[in-house]
Coordinates of C-alpha atoms and ligand atoms in Angstrom, one line a residue:
M1403 CA 20.2 0.4 -42.1
Q1404 CA 21.1 1.6 -38.8
V1405 CA 20.3 5.3 -38.2
L1406 CA 23.1 6.8 -36.5
S1407 CA 20.9 9.9 -34.9
G1408 CA 19.8 9.0 -31.2
L1409 CA 22.2 5.9 -30.9
S1410 CA 24.6 6.1 -27.6
L1411 CA 28.6 5.9 -27.9
A1412 CA 28.5 2.5 -26.7
E1413 CA 25.7 1.6 -29.5
I1414 CA 28.1 3.5 -32.3
E1415 CA 31.1 1.5 -31.1
E1416 CA 28.9 -1.6 -31.8
I1417 CA 29.2 -0.6 -35.1
T1418 CA 32.5 0.4 -35.7
D1419 CA 33.7 -2.9 -34.1
K1420 CA 32.0 -5.1 -36.5
L1421 CA 33.7 -3.0 -39.4
N1422 CA 37.0 -3.7 -37.5
A1423 CA 37.5 -0.1 -37.0
S1424 CA 39.0 1.5 -33.2
K1425 CA 36.9 3.0 -30.9
Y1426 CA 38.3 6.4 -31.6
R1427 CA 36.0 6.2 -34.8
A1428 CA 32.9 5.6 -32.9
R1429 CA 33.9 8.8 -30.7
Q1430 CA 34.7 10.8 -33.7
I1431 CA 31.2 9.8 -35.3
H1432 CA 29.6 10.3 -32.1
N1433 CA 30.8 14.1 -32.4
W1434 CA 29.5 14.6 -35.9
I1435 CA 26.4 13.5 -34.9
Y1436 CA 25.9 15.3 -31.7
L1437 CA 28.3 18.4 -32.0
K1438 CA 28.6 19.1 -35.3
S1439 CA 25.1 17.9 -36.7
V1440 CA 26.1 17.0 -40.0
N1441 CA 23.8 15.5 -42.4
S1442 CA 25.8 13.0 -44.1
I1443 CA 28.5 10.4 -43.8
D1444 CA 30.5 12.1 -46.3
E1445 CA 30.5 15.1 -44.1
M1446 CA 32.3 13.2 -41.6
T1447 CA 35.7 14.5 -43.0
D1448 CA 38.2 13.2 -40.6
L1449 CA 37.4 9.7 -41.5
S1450 CA 39.2 8.2 -44.5
V1451 CA 37.3 7.6 -47.6
K1452 CA 37.3 4.1 -47.7
F1453 CA 36.2 4.1 -44.0
R1454 CA 33.0 6.3 -45.1
E1455 CA 32.1 4.3 -47.9
E1456 CA 32.1 1.1 -45.5
L1457 CA 30.1 2.8 -42.8
K1458 CA 27.7 3.9 -46.1
K1459 CA 27.1 0.5 -46.7
T1460 CA 25.4 -0.2 -43.1
A1461 CA 24.1 3.4 -41.5
I1462 CA 22.7 6.4 -42.7
V1463 CA 22.5 9.5 -40.5
S1464 CA 19.1 10.1 -40.1
D1465 CA 15.8 8.6 -42.1
I1466 CA 13.4 11.8 -40.8
K1467 CA 12.2 13.8 -43.4
V1468 CA 11.4 17.7 -43.1
K1469 CA 7.9 17.8 -44.4
I1470 CA 6.7 21.6 -43.8
K1471 CA 9.3 24.4 -42.2
Q1472 CA 7.6 27.6 -41.5
M1473 CA 9.5 30.4 -40.0
S1474 CA 7.9 33.1 -38.1
L1475 CA 8.9 36.8 -37.9
D1476 CA 10.2 36.3 -34.3
G1477 CA 12.5 33.5 -35.2
T1478 CA 10.0 30.8 -34.1
I1479 CA 10.7 28.1 -36.8
K1480 CA 8.2 25.1 -36.8
Y1481 CA 8.6 22.0 -38.5
L1482 CA 6.6 19.1 -39.5
L1483 CA 8.5 16.0 -39.3
E1484 CA 7.6 12.6 -41.2
F1485 CA 8.9 9.3 -40.0
P1486 CA 9.7 6.5 -42.4
D1487 CA 5.8 5.0 -41.7
G1488 CA 4.8 8.2 -42.9
E1489 CA 3.5 9.4 -39.0
C1490 CA 4.1 13.1 -38.9
V1491 CA 4.9 15.0 -35.5
E1492 CA 5.9 18.9 -34.9
T1493 CA 8.7 20.5 -33.7
V1494 CA 9.3 23.9 -32.5
L1495 CA 12.5 25.8 -32.2
M1496 CA 12.2 29.1 -30.0
R1497 CA 14.3 31.5 -29.9
F1498 CA 14.2 34.2 -27.2
D1499 CA 15.4 37.9 -27.4
N1500 CA 18.7 39.1 -25.8
R1501 CA 19.3 35.7 -24.5
A1502 CA 21.5 32.6 -25.8
N1503 CA 18.5 30.3 -25.4
L1504 CA 17.4 28.2 -28.1
T1505 CA 14.5 26.2 -26.8
A1506 CA 13.2 22.8 -28.8
C1507 CA 9.9 21.8 -28.3
V1508 CA 9.5 18.1 -28.9
S1509 CA 6.9 15.7 -29.1
S1510 CA 6.7 12.7 -27.1
Q1511 CA 3.7 10.7 -29.7
V1512 CA 1.8 10.9 -32.7
G1513 CA -1.2 12.2 -31.3
C1514 CA -2.4 12.1 -27.8
A1515 CA -5.1 10.0 -25.9
V1516 CA -5.8 12.3 -23.4
N1517 CA -8.3 14.6 -25.6
C1518 CA -8.5 17.6 -23.6
S1519 CA -11.0 19.6 -25.3
F1520 CA -9.1 22.8 -26.3
C1521 CA -6.2 20.8 -27.9
A1522 CA -5.7 20.4 -31.8
T1523 CA -3.6 17.3 -31.0
G1524 CA -6.1 15.5 -28.8
K1525 CA -8.7 15.9 -31.6
R1526 CA -6.7 13.6 -33.8
G1527 CA -6.4 10.8 -30.8
F1528 CA -3.5 8.5 -29.9
I1529 CA -1.7 6.9 -33.1
R1530 CA 1.3 5.6 -31.6
N1531 CA 4.2 6.3 -29.3
L1532 CA 7.6 7.8 -30.3
T1533 CA 10.5 5.8 -29.9
Y1534 CA 13.2 7.4 -27.6
K1535 CA 15.5 7.8 -31.0
E1536 CA 12.5 9.6 -32.8
I1537 CA 12.5 11.9 -29.7
V1538 CA 16.0 12.5 -30.2
E1539 CA 15.8 12.8 -33.9
Q1540 CA 13.7 15.7 -33.6
V1541 CA 16.4 17.9 -31.7
L1542 CA 18.9 16.8 -34.1
T1543 CA 16.7 17.9 -37.2
I1544 CA 16.7 21.4 -35.7
Q1545 CA 20.1 21.3 -35.3
R1546 CA 21.0 20.3 -38.8
D1547 CA 18.7 22.3 -40.4
T1548 CA 19.9 25.8 -38.6
G1549 CA 23.3 24.7 -37.6
L1550 CA 22.6 26.0 -34.1
K1551 CA 23.0 24.1 -30.7
V1552 CA 19.9 23.7 -28.8
T1553 CA 19.9 24.7 -25.2
N1554 CA 16.8 24.0 -23.7
I1555 CA 13.9 21.0 -24.3
V1556 CA 10.5 21.4 -23.7
F1557 CA 8.3 18.3 -24.0
M1558 CA 5.3 20.1 -24.7
G1559 CA 4.8 19.6 -28.4
Q1560 CA 2.1 16.7 -29.4
G1561 CA 1.7 13.9 -26.9
E1562 CA 1.3 13.3 -22.9
P1563 CA 5.1 12.6 -22.2
L1564 CA 4.2 10.7 -19.0
L1565 CA 2.2 8.0 -20.9
N1566 CA 5.4 7.4 -23.1
L1567 CA 7.8 7.7 -19.8
D1568 CA 10.3 5.1 -20.4
N1569 CA 11.2 6.3 -24.2
V1570 CA 11.0 10.1 -22.6
L1571 CA 13.6 9.1 -20.1
K1572 CA 16.0 7.6 -22.4
A1573 CA 15.6 10.6 -24.6
M1574 CA 16.2 12.7 -21.5
K1575 CA 19.5 10.9 -20.8
I1576 CA 20.8 11.3 -24.3
F1577 CA 19.8 15.1 -23.8
N1578 CA 21.9 15.2 -21.2
E1579 CA 24.9 13.2 -21.8
N1580 CA 25.3 13.3 -25.4
F1581 CA 23.9 16.7 -25.9
Q1582 CA 25.1 18.1 -22.5
I1583 CA 22.0 19.7 -22.0
G1584 CA 21.5 19.7 -18.1
A1585 CA 18.5 18.2 -16.7
R1586 CA 17.3 21.8 -15.1
R1587 CA 16.8 22.9 -18.8
I1588 CA 15.0 19.8 -19.8
T1589 CA 11.0 20.5 -19.0
V1590 CA 8.5 17.9 -18.9
S1591 CA 4.9 18.9 -19.2
T1592 CA 2.0 17.0 -18.1
S1593 CA -1.4 16.7 -18.0
G1594 CA -1.5 15.0 -14.4
I1595 CA -0.7 11.5 -14.9
L1596 CA -0.1 10.7 -11.3
S1597 CA 1.8 7.5 -11.6
G1598 CA 4.4 9.2 -14.0
I1599 CA 4.5 12.1 -11.4
D1600 CA 5.4 9.9 -8.9
K1601 CA 7.8 8.2 -10.9
L1602 CA 9.8 11.4 -11.7
A1603 CA 9.4 12.0 -8.2
D1604 CA 11.5 8.8 -7.3
I1605 CA 14.0 9.0 -10.1
D1606 CA 14.8 12.6 -9.3
M1607 CA 16.9 13.5 -12.1
Q1608 CA 16.4 17.4 -11.2
S1609 CA 14.7 18.1 -14.5
T1610 CA 11.6 20.6 -14.5
L1611 CA 7.9 19.3 -14.2
A1612 CA 5.4 21.7 -15.5
I1613 CA 1.9 20.5 -14.8
S1614 CA -1.1 21.7 -17.4
L1615 CA -3.5 22.6 -14.6
H1616 CA -5.5 25.2 -16.8
A1617 CA -8.7 25.2 -14.2
P1618 CA -8.9 26.2 -10.6
N1619 CA -11.5 23.8 -9.5
H1620 CA -12.8 20.3 -10.1
E1621 CA -16.1 21.3 -12.0
I1622 CA -14.3 23.5 -14.6
R1623 CA -11.1 21.2 -15.2
R1624 CA -13.4 18.3 -16.1
K1625 CA -15.0 20.3 -18.6
L1626 CA -11.8 21.1 -20.2
M1627 CA -9.8 17.7 -19.4
Q1628 CA -11.4 14.6 -19.3
I1629 CA -8.3 13.2 -17.3
E1630 CA -10.0 15.2 -14.1
N1631 CA -12.1 12.4 -13.9
K1632 CA -9.6 9.7 -13.5
Y1633 CA -7.0 11.7 -11.5
P1634 CA -9.1 14.6 -9.7
M1635 CA -7.1 17.8 -8.5
N1636 CA -7.1 16.8 -5.1
E1637 CA -5.2 13.8 -5.7
L1638 CA -2.8 15.3 -8.1
K1639 CA -2.2 18.1 -5.6
S1640 CA -0.6 15.4 -3.1
A1641 CA 1.5 13.7 -5.9
L1642 CA 3.3 17.3 -6.7
K1643 CA 3.7 18.0 -2.9
N1644 CA 5.3 14.8 -2.7
Y1645 CA 7.1 15.5 -6.0
I1646 CA 8.5 18.9 -4.6
Q1647 CA 9.4 17.4 -1.3
K1648 CA 11.4 14.5 -2.6
T1649 CA 13.2 16.5 -5.7
G1650 CA 13.6 20.0 -4.0
R1651 CA 12.3 21.3 -7.2
R1652 CA 10.1 24.3 -7.8
I1653 CA 7.3 23.0 -10.5
T1654 CA 5.6 25.0 -13.1
V1655 CA 2.0 25.5 -13.2
E1656 CA 0.5 26.1 -16.6
Y1657 CA -2.9 27.6 -16.8
L1658 CA -4.7 28.5 -20.2
L1659 CA -6.5 31.3 -19.8
I1660 CA -10.0 31.0 -21.8
K1661 CA -12.5 34.0 -22.0
D1662 CA -15.0 33.9 -19.5
L1663 CA -14.6 30.3 -18.9
N1664 CA -11.7 30.2 -16.6
D1665 CA -10.2 33.9 -16.3
T1666 CA -12.6 35.6 -13.9
I1667 CA -11.8 37.1 -10.4
D1668 CA -13.1 34.0 -9.0
S1669 CA -11.4 31.9 -10.6
A1670 CA -8.1 33.4 -10.0
V1671 CA -8.9 33.5 -6.3
Q1672 CA -9.4 29.9 -6.2
L1673 CA -6.5 29.2 -8.1
A1674 CA -4.5 31.0 -5.7
E1675 CA -5.8 29.1 -2.7
Y1676 CA -5.1 25.8 -4.6
L1677 CA -1.8 26.6 -5.2
D1678 CA -0.9 28.2 -2.0
D1679 CA 1.3 25.6 -0.1
L1680 CA 2.6 24.6 -3.3
K1681 CA 6.3 25.8 -4.5
C1682 CA 5.6 26.8 -8.1
N1683 CA 5.8 29.6 -10.7
I1684 CA 2.8 30.1 -12.6
N1685 CA 2.6 30.6 -16.4
L1686 CA -0.3 32.0 -18.0
I1687 CA -0.8 30.6 -21.6
P1688 CA -3.8 33.0 -23.5
Y1689 CA -5.7 30.5 -25.3
N1690 CA -4.9 30.0 -29.2
S1691 CA -8.0 29.6 -30.9
V1692 CA -8.7 25.7 -32.6
N1693 CA -11.4 25.3 -34.9
E1694 CA -14.5 23.5 -33.2
T1695 CA -13.8 24.0 -29.7
G1696 CA -16.1 27.2 -29.2
Y1697 CA -13.5 28.7 -26.9
Q1698 CA -12.5 32.4 -27.3
K1699 CA -9.0 33.9 -26.4
P1700 CA -9.2 36.3 -23.3
S1701 CA -9.2 39.9 -23.4
K1702 CA -5.9 41.7 -22.5
N1703 CA -7.4 43.5 -19.7
S1704 CA -8.4 40.2 -18.3
I1705 CA -5.0 38.5 -18.3
M1706 CA -3.4 41.3 -16.5
R1707 CA -6.0 41.4 -14.2
F1708 CA -5.7 37.4 -13.7
K1709 CA -2.0 37.9 -13.3
S1710 CA -1.9 40.3 -11.0
L1711 CA -4.4 38.8 -8.6
L1712 CA -2.4 35.6 -8.6
E1713 CA 1.0 37.8 -7.8
Q1714 CA -0.8 39.2 -4.6
S1715 CA -0.1 35.3 -3.1
G1716 CA 3.4 36.3 -3.8
K1717 CA 4.2 33.7 -6.7
K1718 CA 6.4 34.3 -9.7
V1719 CA 3.5 34.7 -12.5
T1720 CA 4.5 35.1 -16.0
V1721 CA 2.3 35.4 -19.5
R1722 CA 3.6 32.7 -22.2
L1723 CA 4.4 35.3 -25.1
E1724 CA 2.6 34.2 -28.1
R1725 CA 5.3 33.0 -30.2
G1726 CA 5.2 32.1 -33.8
A1727 CA 1.4 33.2 -33.8
D1728 CA 2.0 33.9 -37.6
I1729 CA 2.6 30.4 -38.2
D1730 CA 0.3 28.6 -35.9
A1731 CA 3.2 27.3 -33.7
A1732 CA 1.1 26.7 -30.8
C1733 CA 0.4 23.0 -29.4
G1734 CA -0.7 20.6 -32.0
Q1735 CA -1.9 22.9 -34.6
L1736 CA 0.4 22.4 -37.4
S1737 CA -0.1 18.5 -37.7
G1738 CA -3.8 19.2 -37.7
K1739 CA -3.6 21.1 -40.8
A1740 CA -0.9 19.3 -42.7
D1741 CA -3.4 17.1 -44.8
K1742 CA -4.8 20.6 -45.9
L1743 CA -1.8 22.2 -46.6
P1744 CA -0.6 22.3 -50.2
M1745 CA 2.6 20.6 -50.3
Ligands
LIG2689 N1 0.4 16.6 -23.2 C1 1.3 17.2 -22.1 C2 2.3 17.9 -23.1 C3 1.7 18.8 -24.3 S1 2.1 20.3 -23.8 C4 0.3 18.7 -21.5 O1 -0.5 18.8 -21.9 O2 1.0 19.2 -20.5 C5 1.0 21.3 -24.8 C6 0.7 22.4 -23.8 O3 0.1 23.4 -25.0 C7 -0.3 22.4 -22.9 O4 0.1 23.5 -21.5 C8 -1.1 22.7 -23.4 O5 -2.2 23.1 -22.6 C9 -1.1 23.9 -24.3 N2 -2.3 24.0 -25.3 C10 -2.9 23.0 -25.6 N3 -3.8 23.6 -26.8 C11 -3.5 25.0 -26.9 C12 -4.7 25.9 -27.4 N4 -5.4 25.8 -28.0 N5 -3.9 27.2 -27.2 C13 -2.8 27.3 -26.0 N6 -2.4 26.4 -25.6 C14 -2.7 25.2 -25.8
LIG2690 FE1 -2.9 15.6 -24.5 FE2 -1.6 17.9 -23.5 FE3 -3.1 17.8 -25.7 FE4 -4.5 17.5 -23.5 S1 -3.1 19.2 -23.7 S2 -4.7 16.5 -25.3 S3 -2.7 15.9 -22.7 S4 -1.1 17.0 -25.7

């Protein structure tokens, strides 16, 4: 059985060709999948019943299962999705009040090899890469389930997207061409895989790069992220400068704030220095408790102090709103719990 979700128009044409149908049929199917987000071939009502029956013998719309769906009071919806091999990833839909933006936070891998000390996904270790179709299917599942059209994509779910770059790039192309989501509305977040950053700089597709920095200096970053031993901050900075120069784009720096560890005045001053000559916006992320890490949330006061110290350097600083806190919508937190949840 062919899964239609995630196929390009040309790939759908191969199917319709085999069924001796016109290219126009392929275009109709493509629209049903990407623009109207149908759940089944039966819903493709501008295809004849006879043709739908033929198509049903060779294809299905999707083979992904919604295993858990949790809705937050703030409108955030979190899904745990299951692939046919039984592996699960999480995908989150975030709505921002007063804005027409519907942002899908997608996963790029099952688990993650980078193993940052604060992250629930990292604790699972790496299981496998997602195919580009599995990445695309996450967004289609949200659209099918809600009937809404996703407008923005962030690769901030499970996994390190730059360690699965080929599939991520293919998925981005499909988001761009099939979903008509502009590259600027797609954000790739990385822990700092230098080869991947260089490749993105060369491709220059005008998407947004977010870098999970989380520390003001080498010593603190090493404690939080093992990857700092492989790709230290000084080399990372050269790669980021090169990226900014080649693409002309401003990057986003993500900084997880952890109580007494990296939320001090000293840290703010050092971070401002490190970022001084980088064209970037800063997004502060108050740490979300994950069991067994020993880290704590920062206080409101220290978040505000950190923010205003950084703002003195002239950078735009935002604090990530705690979305879906009541449903554990922060990174990597649902799938870690899936085994423990009653089904
Ligand atoms: N692997 C990539 C993409 C995943 S993004 C990366 O690390 O950038 C996941 C985001 O959620 C990252 O910015 C990460 O630092 C953040 N995150 C992970 N664990 C978190 C926690 N316990 N609380 C708040 N944010 C967390
Ligand atoms: Fe992997 Fe990102 Fe989690 Fe680090 S924060 S373990 S890179 S998913």
